C-alpha positions as a LaTeX table, in Angstrom:
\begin{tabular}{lrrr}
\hline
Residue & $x$ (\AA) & $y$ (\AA) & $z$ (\AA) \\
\hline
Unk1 & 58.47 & 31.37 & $-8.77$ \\
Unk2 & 56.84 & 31.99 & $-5.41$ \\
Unk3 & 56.22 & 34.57 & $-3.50$ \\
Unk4 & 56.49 & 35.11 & 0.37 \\
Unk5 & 55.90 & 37.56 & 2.93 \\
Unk6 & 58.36 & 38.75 & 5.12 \\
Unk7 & 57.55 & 40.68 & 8.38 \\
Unk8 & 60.07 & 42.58 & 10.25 \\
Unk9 & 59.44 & 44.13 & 13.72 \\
Unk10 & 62.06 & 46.04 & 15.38 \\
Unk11 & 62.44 & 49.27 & 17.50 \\
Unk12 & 62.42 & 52.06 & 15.04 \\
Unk13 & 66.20 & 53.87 & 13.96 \\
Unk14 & 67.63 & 54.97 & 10.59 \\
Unk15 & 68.45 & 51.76 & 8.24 \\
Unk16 & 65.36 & 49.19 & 9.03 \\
Unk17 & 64.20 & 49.43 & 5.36 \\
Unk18 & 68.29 & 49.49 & 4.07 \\
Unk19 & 69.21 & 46.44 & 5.44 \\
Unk20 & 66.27 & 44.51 & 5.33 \\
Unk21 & 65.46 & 45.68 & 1.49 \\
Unk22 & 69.39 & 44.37 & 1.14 \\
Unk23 & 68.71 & 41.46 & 2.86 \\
Unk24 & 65.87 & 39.89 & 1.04 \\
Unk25 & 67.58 & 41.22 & $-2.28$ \\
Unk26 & 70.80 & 39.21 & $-1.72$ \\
Unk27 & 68.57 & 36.05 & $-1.16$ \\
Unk28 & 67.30 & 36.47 & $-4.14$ \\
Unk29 & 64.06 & 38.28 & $-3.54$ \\
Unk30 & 62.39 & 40.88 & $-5.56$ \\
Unk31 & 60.22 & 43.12 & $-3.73$ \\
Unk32 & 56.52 & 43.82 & $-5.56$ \\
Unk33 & 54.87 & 45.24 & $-2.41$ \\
Unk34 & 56.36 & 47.05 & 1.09 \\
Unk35 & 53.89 & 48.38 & 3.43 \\
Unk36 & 55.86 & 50.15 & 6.89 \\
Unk37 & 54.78 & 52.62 & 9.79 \\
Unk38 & 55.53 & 53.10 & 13.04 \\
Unk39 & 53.54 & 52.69 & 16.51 \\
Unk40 & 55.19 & 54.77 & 19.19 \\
Unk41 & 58.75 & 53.53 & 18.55 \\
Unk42 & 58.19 & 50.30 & 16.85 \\
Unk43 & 58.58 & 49.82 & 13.00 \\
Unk44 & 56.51 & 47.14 & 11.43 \\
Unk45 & 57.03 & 45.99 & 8.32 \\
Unk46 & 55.61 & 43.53 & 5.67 \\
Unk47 & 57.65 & 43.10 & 2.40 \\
Unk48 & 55.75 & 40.76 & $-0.42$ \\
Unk49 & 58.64 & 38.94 & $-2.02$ \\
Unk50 & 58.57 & 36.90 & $-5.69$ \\
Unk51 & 62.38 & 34.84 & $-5.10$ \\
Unk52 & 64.14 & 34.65 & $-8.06$ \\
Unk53 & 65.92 & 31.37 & $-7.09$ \\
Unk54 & 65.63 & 27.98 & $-5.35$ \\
Unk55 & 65.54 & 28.23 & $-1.86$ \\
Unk56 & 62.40 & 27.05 & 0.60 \\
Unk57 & 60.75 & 29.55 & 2.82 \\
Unk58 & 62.28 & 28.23 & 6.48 \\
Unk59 & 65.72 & 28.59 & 4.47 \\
Unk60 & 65.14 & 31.73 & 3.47 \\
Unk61 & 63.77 & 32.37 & 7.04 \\
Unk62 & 66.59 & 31.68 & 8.60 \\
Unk63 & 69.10 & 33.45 & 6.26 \\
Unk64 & 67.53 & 36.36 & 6.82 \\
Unk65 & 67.03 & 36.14 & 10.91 \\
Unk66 & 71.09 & 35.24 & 10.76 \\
Unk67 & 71.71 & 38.65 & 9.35 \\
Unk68 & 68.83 & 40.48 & 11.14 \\
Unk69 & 68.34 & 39.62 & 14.39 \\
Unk70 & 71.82 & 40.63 & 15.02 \\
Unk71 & 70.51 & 44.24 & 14.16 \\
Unk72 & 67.80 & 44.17 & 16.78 \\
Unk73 & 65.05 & 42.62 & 14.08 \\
Unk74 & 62.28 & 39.95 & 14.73 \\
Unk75 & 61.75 & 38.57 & 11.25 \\
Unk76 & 58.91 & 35.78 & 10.15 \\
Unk77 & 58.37 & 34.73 & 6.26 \\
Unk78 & 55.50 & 32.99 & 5.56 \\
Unk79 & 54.88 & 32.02 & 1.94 \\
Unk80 & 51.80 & 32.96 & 0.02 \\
Unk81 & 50.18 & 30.48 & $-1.88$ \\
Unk82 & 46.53 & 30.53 & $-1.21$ \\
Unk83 & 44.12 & 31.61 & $-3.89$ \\
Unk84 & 42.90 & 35.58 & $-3.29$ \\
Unk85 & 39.46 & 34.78 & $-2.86$ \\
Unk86 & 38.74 & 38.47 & $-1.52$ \\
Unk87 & 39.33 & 40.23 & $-5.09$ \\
Unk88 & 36.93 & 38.18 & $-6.45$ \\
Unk89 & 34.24 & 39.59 & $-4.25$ \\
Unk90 & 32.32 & 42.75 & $-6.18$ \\
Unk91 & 32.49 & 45.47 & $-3.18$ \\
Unk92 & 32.81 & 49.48 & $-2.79$ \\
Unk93 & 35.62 & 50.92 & $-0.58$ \\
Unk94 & 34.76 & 53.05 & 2.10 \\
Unk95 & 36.45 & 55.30 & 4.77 \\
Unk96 & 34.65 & 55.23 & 8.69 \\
Unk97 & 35.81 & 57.83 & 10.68 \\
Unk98 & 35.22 & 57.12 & 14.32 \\
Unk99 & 36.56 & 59.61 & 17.40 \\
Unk100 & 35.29 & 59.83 & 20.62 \\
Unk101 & 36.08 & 59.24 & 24.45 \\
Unk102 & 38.28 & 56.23 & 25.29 \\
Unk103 & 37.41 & 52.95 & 26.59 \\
Unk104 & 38.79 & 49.63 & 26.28 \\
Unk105 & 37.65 & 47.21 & 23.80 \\
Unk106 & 36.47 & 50.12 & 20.73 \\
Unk107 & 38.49 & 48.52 & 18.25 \\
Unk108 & 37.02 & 45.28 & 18.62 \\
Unk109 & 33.65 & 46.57 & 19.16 \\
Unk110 & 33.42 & 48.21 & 15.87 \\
Unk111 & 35.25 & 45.65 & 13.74 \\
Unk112 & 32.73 & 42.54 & 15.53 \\
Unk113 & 30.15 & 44.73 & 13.64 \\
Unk114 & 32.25 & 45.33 & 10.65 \\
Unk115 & 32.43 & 41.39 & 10.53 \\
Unk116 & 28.90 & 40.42 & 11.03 \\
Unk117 & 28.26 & 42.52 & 7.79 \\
Unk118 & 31.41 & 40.52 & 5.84 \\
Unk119 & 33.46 & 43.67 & 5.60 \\
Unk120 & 36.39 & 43.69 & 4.66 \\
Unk121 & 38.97 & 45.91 & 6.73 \\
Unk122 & 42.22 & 46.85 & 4.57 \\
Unk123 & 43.87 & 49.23 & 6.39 \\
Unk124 & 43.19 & 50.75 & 9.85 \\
Unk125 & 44.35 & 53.59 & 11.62 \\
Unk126 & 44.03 & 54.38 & 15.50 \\
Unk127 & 45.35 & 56.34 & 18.21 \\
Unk128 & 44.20 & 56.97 & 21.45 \\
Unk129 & 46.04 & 59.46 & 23.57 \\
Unk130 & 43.15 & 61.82 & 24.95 \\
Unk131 & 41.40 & 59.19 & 27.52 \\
Unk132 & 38.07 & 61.06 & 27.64 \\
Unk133 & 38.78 & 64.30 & 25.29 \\
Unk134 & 36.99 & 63.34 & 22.07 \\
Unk135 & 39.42 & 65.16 & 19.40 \\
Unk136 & 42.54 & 63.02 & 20.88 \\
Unk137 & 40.93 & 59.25 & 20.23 \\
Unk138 & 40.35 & 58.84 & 16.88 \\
Unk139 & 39.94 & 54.96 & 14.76 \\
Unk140 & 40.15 & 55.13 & 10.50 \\
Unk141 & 38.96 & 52.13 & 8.88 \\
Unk142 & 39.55 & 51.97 & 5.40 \\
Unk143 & 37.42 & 49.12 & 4.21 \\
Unk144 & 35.70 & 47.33 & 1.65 \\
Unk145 & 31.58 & 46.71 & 1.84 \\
Unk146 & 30.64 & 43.62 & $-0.70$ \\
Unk147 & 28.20 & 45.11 & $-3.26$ \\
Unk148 & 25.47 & 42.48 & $-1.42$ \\
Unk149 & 25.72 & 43.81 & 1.55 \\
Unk150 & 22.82 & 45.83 & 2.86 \\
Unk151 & 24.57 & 49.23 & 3.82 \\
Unk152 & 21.64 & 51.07 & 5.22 \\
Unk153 & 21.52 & 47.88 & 7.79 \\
Unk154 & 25.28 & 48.47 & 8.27 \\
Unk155 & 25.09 & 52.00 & 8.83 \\
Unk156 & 22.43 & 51.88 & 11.17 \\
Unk157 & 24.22 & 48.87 & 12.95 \\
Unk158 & 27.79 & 51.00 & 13.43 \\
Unk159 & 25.90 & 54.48 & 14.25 \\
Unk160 & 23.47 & 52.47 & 16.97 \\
Unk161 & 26.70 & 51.09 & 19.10 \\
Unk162 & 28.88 & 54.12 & 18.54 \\
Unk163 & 25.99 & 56.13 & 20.15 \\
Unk164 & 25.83 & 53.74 & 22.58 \\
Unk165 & 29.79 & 54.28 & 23.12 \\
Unk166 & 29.19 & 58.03 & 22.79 \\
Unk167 & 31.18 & 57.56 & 19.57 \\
Unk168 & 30.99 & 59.83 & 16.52 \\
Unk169 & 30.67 & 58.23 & 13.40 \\
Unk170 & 30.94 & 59.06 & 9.59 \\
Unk171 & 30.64 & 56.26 & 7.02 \\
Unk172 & 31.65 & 57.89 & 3.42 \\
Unk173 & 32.08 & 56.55 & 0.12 \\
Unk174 & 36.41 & 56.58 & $-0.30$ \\
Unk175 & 35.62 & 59.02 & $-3.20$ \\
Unk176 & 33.52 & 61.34 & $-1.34$ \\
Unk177 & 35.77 & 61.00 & 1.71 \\
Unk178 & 38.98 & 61.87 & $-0.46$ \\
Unk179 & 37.02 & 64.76 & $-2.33$ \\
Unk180 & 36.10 & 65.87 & 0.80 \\
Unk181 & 39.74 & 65.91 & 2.56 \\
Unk182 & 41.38 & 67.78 & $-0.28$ \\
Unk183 & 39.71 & 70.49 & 0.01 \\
\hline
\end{tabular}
């Protein structure tokens, strides 16, 4: 059996998940993994598929772009076949809370450093609606620091350019970051 990777884009309404969930069931997919949200008003969605019967990925593609794409949805599959070399790495997951005045280019600012240290970035969360009024930019990286990496060189690395950016910056342990939030 293999397993693919559908993404859906579409602007957001009642009945994205229904009829795609339907869709990729009826083709003989069984769902192990959704992941969904919403930018503004635009639902993106990634659906990790294992298909229970014979049919090639640009089949299923198009299957599933004849019944969506008359519903407003942009739909790619892509199969998944490549070994997950990125488990195999030892690492420690960590939350980095960054907020501070707008500017173009902070997203890729941060993650070039993120990058240069091998981090791994697994989910990331940003919205910047204040232009210079600190509490209304704010960037959550949820990511995962190999266990060779030197952190203290990372830290310092991050909390250097975010200063420079007149960025604040808080680099916590997931554990201590969710410990910290639930209270």
């Amino acid at each position: 059996m293999k397993k693919v990777i559908v993404t859906v884009l579409a602007n957001d309404r009642p009945g994205i998940l229904a009829s795609v969930t339907e869709a990729v069931f009826q083709e003989g997919g069984n769902l192990d993994q959704v992941s969904q949200t919403l930018l503004e008003t635009q639902f993106a969605g990634l659906f990790i598929a294992t298909l229970t019967k014979d049919i090639s990925v640009e089949e299923l593609q198009t299957k599933l772009r004849k019944i969506l794409s008359p519903q407003g949805m942009d739909v790619l599959v892509k199969p998944i076949d490549e070994p997950d070399t990125i488990k195999n790495i030892p690492s420690e997951p960590f939350v980095i809370t960054c907020f501070g005045p707008d500017r173009k280019g902070l997203v890729a600012e941060i993650t070039a450093i993120l990058a240069r240290h091998q981090v791994n970035v697994t989910n990331l969360r940003a919205m910047f609606e204040g232009g210079n009024d600190p509490s209304r930019n704010l960037m959550v990286y949820e990511v995962d620091i190999p266990a060779s990496a030197d952190t203290a060189v990372l830290s310092e690395d991050l909390r250097t350019r975010a200063a420079e950016l007149s960025l604040v910056i808080n680099i916590q342990h997931r554990n201590i970051f969710e410990s910290i939030t639930r209270i």
